């Protein structure tokens, strides 16, 4: 086998042997197969310098190796999932003789789920793909890949829930952990939305929870500007509320955008007069946004002189509060049926 391919093969199989969980596996997959900077794709660049038989032979060998590696990745994924399932079954005791509880009434969707699904529909109608992401994630995707330095306060365990004895893993504090992952998976241009649950070590009040939902989206293309950013956000809000929503933009700092902004919407509960949901200011802090930082685009493997992007992360729980006129965020996860039956 060609020495370059041989080296890659050896490196891949050695790393594969050391993989212990699905997240490590995903990292390995990116290392070798990411569209722009994956090692396999780098090797394929050799092809253009080869001619005739040498080119044909190299192409066949590289393709065979790629198929073999992909097969091994799929097998490993299945093995890891089965191990996990096995341990869950062992832990769970199921009593199949236990009588079924009577069903008194049908349930219905939680208000946050309704808003989530509506937002997904609006985003899809605007040409966005919609993806889920991991809630337990690596420090790399949550911070490092987003140009957030080691010293940033968000990395402090005061703000982020880290996993005991595993300082490289945390419960994601925002869904921005999907930005670089999606760029690596789909390449550019890209229009993607990635809502989900996030976790922060927060003191709760009427508008802050420790566990809440965000709806984030990004667009990467050529000549993306702030007009696109504001237009897309307003269109999404109009789709959710069926009316124009008054918004205001303030400068905001997020290391992964430049320039960055925070956007507030006029409180739909009190119409700007002041209530618990808007901390009596008439405005609700709704989202962070901006033009994607060149370092993030470069980090995902793309030329930031050619490709530009926008991103925004909305507080989906707050959007639901506004939609259903809920003035205390803590009610949403209270499990109080008297509250939930209203929706
Ligand atoms: C972020 O989480 C950034 N990742 C958003 C972003 C994405 C900026 C892309 C730029 C580009 P922030 O911490 O401000 O930013 O949270 C975003 C939104 O989540 C807030 O505007 C707010 O609506 C909501 N939010 C934040 N903290 C809480 C909380 N404790 N409880 C409920 N909602 C919250």
Short mmCIF file of C-alpha atoms and ligand atoms in Angstrom, two decimals:
data_model
loop_
_atom_site.label_atom_id
_atom_site.label_comp_id
_atom_site.label_asym_id
_atom_site.label_seq_id
_atom_site.Cartn_x
_atom_site.Cartn_y
_atom_site.Cartn_z
CA UNK A 1 0.00 0.00 0.00
CA UNK A 2 1.09 3.57 -0.68
CA UNK A 3 3.14 4.77 2.32
CA UNK A 4 0.91 7.78 3.00
CA UNK A 5 -2.21 5.65 3.05
CA UNK A 6 -0.43 3.05 5.17
CA UNK A 7 0.46 5.71 7.72
CA UNK A 8 -3.12 6.99 7.89
CA UNK A 9 -4.46 3.48 8.25
CA UNK A 10 -2.09 2.71 11.10
CA UNK A 11 -2.88 5.98 12.87
CA UNK A 12 -6.65 5.50 12.48
CA UNK A 13 -6.73 1.94 13.81
CA UNK A 14 -4.48 2.80 16.73
CA UNK A 15 -6.76 5.71 17.74
CA UNK A 16 -9.87 3.58 17.22
CA UNK A 17 -8.61 1.01 19.72
CA UNK A 18 -8.41 3.72 22.38
CA UNK A 19 -11.96 5.04 21.88
CA UNK A 20 -14.14 4.68 24.97
CA UNK A 21 -17.31 6.62 24.18
CA UNK A 22 -19.41 8.01 21.33
CA UNK A 23 -18.12 11.58 21.70
CA UNK A 24 -14.51 10.44 21.32
CA UNK A 25 -15.62 8.47 18.28
CA UNK A 26 -17.24 11.57 16.77
CA UNK A 27 -13.97 13.48 17.30
CA UNK A 28 -12.02 10.74 15.53
CA UNK A 29 -14.49 10.74 12.64
CA UNK A 30 -13.99 14.48 12.24
CA UNK A 31 -10.22 14.15 12.44
CA UNK A 32 -10.20 11.84 9.43
CA UNK A 33 -13.33 12.72 7.47
CA UNK A 34 -14.18 16.38 8.08
CA UNK A 35 -14.88 17.81 4.62
CA UNK A 36 -12.27 20.51 4.69
CA UNK A 37 -9.47 19.44 7.01
CA UNK A 38 -9.97 15.67 7.52
CA UNK A 39 -6.77 13.63 7.11
CA UNK A 40 -8.35 11.41 4.44
CA UNK A 41 -9.39 14.45 2.41
CA UNK A 42 -5.88 15.89 2.73
CA UNK A 43 -4.44 12.68 1.34
CA UNK A 44 -6.85 12.75 -1.58
CA UNK A 45 -5.26 16.03 -2.69
CA UNK A 46 -2.25 13.95 -3.79
CA UNK A 47 -4.41 12.57 -6.60
CA UNK A 48 -4.25 15.77 -8.61
CA UNK A 49 -0.44 15.46 -8.92
CA UNK A 50 -0.61 11.86 -10.19
CA UNK A 51 -1.20 10.65 -13.72
CA UNK A 52 -2.07 7.42 -15.55
CA UNK A 53 -1.72 4.09 -13.75
CA UNK A 54 -0.31 5.66 -10.57
CA UNK A 55 -3.38 7.87 -10.27
CA UNK A 56 -5.75 4.97 -10.87
CA UNK A 57 -3.96 2.71 -8.39
CA UNK A 58 -3.86 5.39 -5.70
CA UNK A 59 -7.56 6.18 -6.20
CA UNK A 60 -8.57 2.53 -5.82
CA UNK A 61 -6.43 2.02 -2.71
CA UNK A 62 -7.67 5.24 -1.08
CA UNK A 63 -11.27 4.33 -1.77
CA UNK A 64 -10.85 0.84 -0.34
CA UNK A 65 -9.26 2.30 2.77
CA UNK A 66 -12.05 4.86 3.15
CA UNK A 67 -14.71 2.14 2.95
CA UNK A 68 -12.84 0.01 5.48
CA UNK A 69 -12.46 2.93 7.92
CA UNK A 70 -16.13 3.93 7.60
CA UNK A 71 -17.17 0.33 8.23
CA UNK A 72 -15.01 0.19 11.37
CA UNK A 73 -16.45 3.51 12.61
CA UNK A 74 -20.01 2.20 12.16
CA UNK A 75 -19.15 -1.08 13.92
CA UNK A 76 -17.53 0.76 16.81
CA UNK A 77 -20.56 3.06 17.14
CA UNK A 78 -22.88 0.07 17.31
CA UNK A 79 -20.63 -1.65 19.85
CA UNK A 80 -20.54 1.46 22.10
CA UNK A 81 -24.33 1.94 21.87
CA UNK A 82 -24.92 -1.71 22.72
CA UNK A 83 -22.60 -1.53 25.72
CA UNK A 84 -24.57 1.50 26.94
CA UNK A 85 -27.92 -0.18 26.36
CA UNK A 86 -26.68 -3.34 28.13
CA UNK A 87 -25.72 -1.41 31.23
CA UNK A 88 -29.06 0.46 31.22
CA UNK A 89 -31.01 -2.81 31.01
CA UNK A 90 -28.95 -4.30 33.83
CA UNK A 91 -29.66 -1.29 36.04
CA UNK A 92 -33.38 -1.29 35.31
CA UNK A 93 -35.72 -3.74 36.96
CA UNK A 94 -38.90 -4.20 34.95
CA UNK A 95 -41.81 -5.96 36.58
CA UNK A 96 -43.84 -7.25 33.63
CA UNK A 97 -46.62 -8.47 35.96
CA UNK A 98 -47.34 -5.00 37.32
CA UNK A 99 -50.89 -3.91 36.35
CA UNK A 100 -51.18 -1.03 33.91
CA UNK A 101 -52.31 2.29 35.37
CA UNK A 102 -55.69 3.44 34.12
CA UNK A 103 -55.47 6.27 31.60
CA UNK A 104 -57.84 8.99 32.75
CA UNK A 105 -57.23 11.54 30.06
CA UNK A 106 -54.97 12.17 27.08
CA UNK A 107 -51.99 14.43 27.56
CA UNK A 108 -50.87 17.29 25.39
CA UNK A 109 -47.64 18.93 24.39
CA UNK A 110 -45.73 21.11 26.82
CA UNK A 111 -45.80 24.81 25.83
CA UNK A 112 -42.03 24.78 25.25
CA UNK A 113 -42.38 21.80 22.89
CA UNK A 114 -45.14 23.58 20.97
CA UNK A 115 -42.96 26.65 20.49
CA UNK A 116 -39.95 24.49 19.61
CA UNK A 117 -41.88 22.66 16.88
CA UNK A 118 -43.38 25.87 15.53
CA UNK A 119 -39.95 27.50 15.35
CA UNK A 120 -38.54 24.45 13.59
CA UNK A 121 -41.33 24.64 11.01
CA UNK A 122 -40.74 28.33 10.38
CA UNK A 123 -36.97 27.75 10.06
CA UNK A 124 -37.48 24.86 7.63
CA UNK A 125 -39.78 27.03 5.51
CA UNK A 126 -36.88 29.50 5.29
CA UNK A 127 -34.50 26.83 4.00
CA UNK A 128 -32.74 25.87 7.26
CA UNK A 129 -31.87 22.28 8.09
CA UNK A 130 -32.70 21.45 11.71
CA UNK A 131 -30.38 19.28 13.83
CA UNK A 132 -30.14 17.97 17.40
CA UNK A 133 -26.90 18.06 19.32
CA UNK A 134 -25.35 16.48 22.42
CA UNK A 135 -26.27 17.95 25.81
CA UNK A 136 -23.15 16.44 27.37
CA UNK A 137 -20.28 17.76 25.30
CA UNK A 138 -16.57 18.44 25.17
CA UNK A 139 -14.89 21.61 26.34
CA UNK A 140 -13.63 21.84 22.74
CA UNK A 141 -17.02 22.27 21.03
CA UNK A 142 -18.56 24.31 23.88
CA UNK A 143 -15.68 26.78 24.23
CA UNK A 144 -12.35 26.18 22.48
CA UNK A 145 -13.79 25.97 18.93
CA UNK A 146 -15.76 29.15 19.65
CA UNK A 147 -12.74 31.30 20.37
CA UNK A 148 -13.56 31.36 24.10
CA UNK A 149 -10.25 31.56 25.97
CA UNK A 150 -9.43 29.35 28.98
CA UNK A 151 -9.77 32.38 31.22
CA UNK A 152 -13.33 33.30 30.11
CA UNK A 153 -15.82 33.32 33.03
CA UNK A 154 -18.23 31.02 31.14
CA UNK A 155 -15.65 28.26 31.61
CA UNK A 156 -15.72 28.74 35.34
CA UNK A 157 -17.50 25.93 37.19
CA UNK A 158 -19.48 28.75 38.82
CA UNK A 159 -21.31 29.05 35.50
CA UNK A 160 -20.94 25.71 33.77
CA UNK A 161 -21.70 22.22 35.13
CA UNK A 162 -18.57 20.11 34.61
CA UNK A 163 -18.56 16.35 34.97
CA UNK A 164 -16.86 15.14 38.14
CA UNK A 165 -13.38 13.72 37.45
CA UNK A 166 -13.77 14.55 33.72
CA UNK A 167 -12.79 18.22 33.34
CA UNK A 168 -12.92 17.94 29.54
CA UNK A 169 -16.69 17.26 29.60
CA UNK A 170 -19.54 19.55 30.60
CA UNK A 171 -23.29 19.98 30.27
CA UNK A 172 -23.47 22.43 27.38
CA UNK A 173 -24.20 25.98 28.60
CA UNK A 174 -25.40 27.00 25.12
CA UNK A 175 -26.33 25.34 21.84
CA UNK A 176 -23.48 27.17 20.12
CA UNK A 177 -21.61 23.88 20.68
CA UNK A 178 -23.14 22.90 17.32
CA UNK A 179 -21.60 25.69 15.22
CA UNK A 180 -18.26 24.10 14.33
CA UNK A 181 -19.63 20.57 14.48
CA UNK A 182 -22.21 21.35 11.78
CA UNK A 183 -19.71 23.20 9.60
CA UNK A 184 -17.41 20.18 9.82
CA UNK A 185 -20.28 17.84 8.99
CA UNK A 186 -21.97 19.72 6.13
CA UNK A 187 -19.36 22.18 4.88
CA UNK A 188 -20.23 25.53 3.30
CA UNK A 189 -22.50 27.20 2.27
CA UNK A 190 -24.77 26.26 5.14
CA UNK A 191 -28.07 27.32 6.66
CA UNK A 192 -28.75 25.37 9.86
CA UNK A 193 -30.87 25.64 13.01
CA UNK A 194 -30.05 23.62 16.12
CA UNK A 195 -32.40 24.06 19.06
CA UNK A 196 -31.96 22.24 22.36
CA UNK A 197 -31.69 22.15 26.12
CA UNK A 198 -28.87 23.92 27.93
CA UNK A 199 -27.65 24.01 31.51
CA UNK A 200 -26.18 26.78 33.65
CA UNK A 201 -25.23 27.03 37.29
CA UNK A 202 -27.58 29.99 37.80
CA UNK A 203 -29.54 31.39 40.70
CA UNK A 204 -33.14 31.24 39.43
CA UNK A 205 -35.64 34.09 39.32
CA UNK A 206 -38.78 34.91 37.27
CA UNK A 207 -36.79 35.00 34.01
CA UNK A 208 -33.75 32.75 34.74
CA UNK A 209 -33.65 28.96 34.99
CA UNK A 210 -30.70 26.61 35.46
CA UNK A 211 -32.10 24.38 32.67
CA UNK A 212 -33.75 26.01 29.68
CA UNK A 213 -34.06 25.80 25.90
CA UNK A 214 -32.30 27.80 23.22
CA UNK A 215 -32.96 28.05 19.50
CA UNK A 216 -29.82 28.88 17.57
CA UNK A 217 -29.21 29.18 13.84
CA UNK A 218 -26.36 30.09 11.54
CA UNK A 219 -25.95 31.02 7.91
CA UNK A 220 -22.58 30.74 6.20
CA UNK A 221 -22.23 32.07 2.70
CA UNK A 222 -20.64 34.89 0.74
CA UNK A 223 -21.06 38.54 1.74
CA UNK A 224 -23.33 37.89 4.72
CA UNK A 225 -24.18 41.11 6.55
CA UNK A 226 -26.08 42.48 9.53
CA UNK A 227 -29.11 43.26 7.34
CA UNK A 228 -29.45 39.50 6.69
CA UNK A 229 -29.07 38.82 10.41
CA UNK A 230 -31.81 41.21 11.54
CA UNK A 231 -34.12 40.29 8.64
CA UNK A 232 -33.93 36.55 9.39
CA UNK A 233 -34.53 37.02 13.12
CA UNK A 234 -37.53 39.29 12.56
CA UNK A 235 -38.99 36.84 10.05
CA UNK A 236 -38.65 33.95 12.52
CA UNK A 237 -40.35 35.98 15.26
CA UNK A 238 -43.12 37.00 12.87
CA UNK A 239 -43.61 33.31 11.99
CA UNK A 240 -43.94 32.39 15.66
CA UNK A 241 -46.18 35.22 16.84
CA UNK A 242 -48.09 35.86 13.59
CA UNK A 243 -47.40 39.57 13.96
CA UNK A 244 -44.50 42.02 13.67
CA UNK A 245 -42.51 42.11 16.90
CA UNK A 246 -40.79 45.29 18.04
CA UNK A 247 -37.09 44.60 18.68
CA UNK A 248 -34.05 46.62 19.71
CA UNK A 249 -30.38 45.83 19.13
CA UNK A 250 -27.65 46.58 21.71
CA UNK A 251 -23.90 45.97 21.38
CA UNK A 252 -23.02 42.67 23.07
CA UNK A 253 -19.84 40.69 23.53
CA UNK A 254 -19.59 37.03 22.53
CA UNK A 255 -16.08 35.85 21.57
CA UNK A 256 -17.42 33.86 18.62
CA UNK A 257 -18.99 36.81 16.78
CA UNK A 258 -17.64 40.14 15.59
CA UNK A 259 -19.47 42.48 15.79
CA UNK A 260 -21.81 41.06 18.44
CA UNK A 261 -25.21 42.20 19.67
CA UNK A 262 -27.95 41.40 22.09
CA UNK A 263 -31.53 41.76 20.94
CA UNK A 264 -34.52 42.51 23.13
CA UNK A 265 -38.18 42.29 22.15
CA UNK A 266 -40.97 44.48 23.47
CA UNK A 267 -42.70 42.43 26.17
CA UNK A 268 -45.86 40.90 24.69
CA UNK A 269 -47.25 40.17 28.15
CA UNK A 270 -47.41 43.75 29.45
CA UNK A 271 -46.96 45.55 26.06
CA UNK A 272 -43.98 47.46 27.42
CA UNK A 273 -45.60 48.64 30.67
CA UNK A 274 -43.51 46.33 32.91
CA UNK A 275 -44.15 42.91 34.53
CA UNK A 276 -42.30 39.99 36.22
CA UNK A 277 -41.32 38.41 32.87
CA UNK A 278 -39.51 41.57 31.67
CA UNK A 279 -38.17 42.54 35.09
CA UNK A 280 -40.48 45.58 34.91
CA UNK A 281 -38.47 47.10 32.05
CA UNK A 282 -40.95 46.54 29.22
CA UNK A 283 -38.25 44.67 27.20
CA UNK A 284 -37.22 41.00 27.27
CA UNK A 285 -33.62 40.02 26.61
CA UNK A 286 -34.31 37.54 23.82
CA UNK A 287 -31.10 36.61 22.04
CA UNK A 288 -27.40 37.03 21.37
CA UNK A 289 -26.23 37.39 17.79
CA UNK A 290 -23.61 38.69 15.40
CA UNK A 291 -21.44 37.98 12.40
CA UNK A 292 -19.41 34.82 12.87
CA UNK A 293 -15.84 35.43 14.02
CA UNK A 294 -13.25 34.60 11.32
CA UNK A 295 -11.43 32.36 13.84
CA UNK A 296 -14.51 30.12 14.14
CA UNK A 297 -14.84 29.79 10.37
CA UNK A 298 -11.09 29.13 10.01
CA UNK A 299 -11.21 26.68 12.93
CA UNK A 300 -13.90 24.69 11.11
CA UNK A 301 -11.55 24.49 8.12
CA UNK A 302 -12.83 27.26 5.81
CA UNK A 303 -11.26 30.38 4.39
CA UNK A 304 -12.75 33.34 6.25
CA UNK A 305 -11.74 35.70 3.44
CA UNK A 306 -14.16 33.85 1.17
CA UNK A 307 -16.80 32.67 3.64
CA UNK A 308 -18.68 34.85 6.08
CA UNK A 309 -21.50 34.00 8.43
CA UNK A 310 -24.14 35.10 10.87
CA UNK A 311 -25.38 33.36 14.00
CA UNK A 312 -28.00 34.03 16.63
CA UNK A 313 -29.04 32.19 19.79
CA UNK A 314 -32.53 32.80 21.12
CA UNK A 315 -33.85 31.96 24.57
CA UNK A 316 -36.59 29.58 23.43
CA UNK A 317 -38.04 29.30 26.95
CA UNK A 318 -38.48 33.05 27.00
CA UNK A 319 -40.13 32.94 23.57
CA UNK A 320 -42.60 30.39 24.98
CA UNK A 321 -43.27 32.64 27.99
CA UNK A 322 -44.06 35.50 25.66
CA UNK A 323 -46.27 33.36 23.45
CA UNK A 324 -48.35 31.97 26.32
CA UNK A 325 -48.12 35.02 28.62
CA UNK A 326 -46.28 33.17 31.40
CA UNK A 327 -44.68 35.65 33.77
CA UNK A 328 -42.56 33.22 35.82
CA UNK A 329 -40.10 30.86 34.07
CA UNK A 330 -40.02 28.48 37.04
CA UNK A 331 -43.61 27.39 36.37
CA UNK A 332 -42.53 25.69 33.14
CA UNK A 333 -40.57 22.94 34.85
CA UNK A 334 -42.60 22.83 38.04
CA UNK A 335 -44.60 19.77 36.92
CA UNK A 336 -47.67 21.53 38.34
CA UNK A 337 -50.65 20.06 36.47
CA UNK A 338 -52.90 23.00 37.32
CA UNK A 339 -50.44 25.16 35.39
CA UNK A 340 -49.83 22.73 32.53
CA UNK A 341 -53.51 21.97 31.90
CA UNK A 342 -54.00 25.54 30.73
CA UNK A 343 -52.12 24.98 27.45
C1 LIG B 1 -25.62 32.73 24.39
O1 LIG B 1 -25.94 31.68 24.96
C2 LIG B 1 -24.92 32.71 23.06
N1 LIG B 1 -24.49 31.37 22.74
C3 LIG B 1 -25.89 33.27 22.00
C4 LIG B 1 -25.25 33.57 20.68
C5 LIG B 1 -25.37 32.67 19.64
C6 LIG B 1 -24.55 34.76 20.50
C7 LIG B 1 -24.79 32.94 18.40
C8 LIG B 1 -23.98 35.06 19.28
C9 LIG B 1 -24.10 34.14 18.22
P1 LIG B 1 -26.73 34.27 26.16
O2 LIG B 1 -25.98 33.74 27.33
O3 LIG B 1 -27.00 35.70 26.16
O4 LIG B 1 -25.93 33.97 24.79
O5 LIG B 1 -28.08 33.47 26.00
C10 LIG B 1 -28.91 33.65 24.86
C11 LIG B 1 -30.36 33.82 25.29
O6 LIG B 1 -30.75 32.73 26.15
C12 LIG B 1 -30.60 35.07 26.14
O7 LIG B 1 -30.80 36.20 25.36
C13 LIG B 1 -31.85 34.68 26.89
O8 LIG B 1 -33.02 34.86 26.10
C14 LIG B 1 -31.67 33.18 27.11
N2 LIG B 1 -31.17 32.92 28.46
C15 LIG B 1 -29.91 33.14 28.94
N3 LIG B 1 -29.81 32.76 30.22
C16 LIG B 1 -31.02 32.26 30.56
C17 LIG B 1 -31.55 31.66 31.76
N4 LIG B 1 -30.79 31.48 32.84
N5 LIG B 1 -32.84 31.28 31.77
C18 LIG B 1 -33.61 31.43 30.65
N6 LIG B 1 -33.18 31.95 29.49
C19 LIG B 1 -31.90 32.37 29.45
#
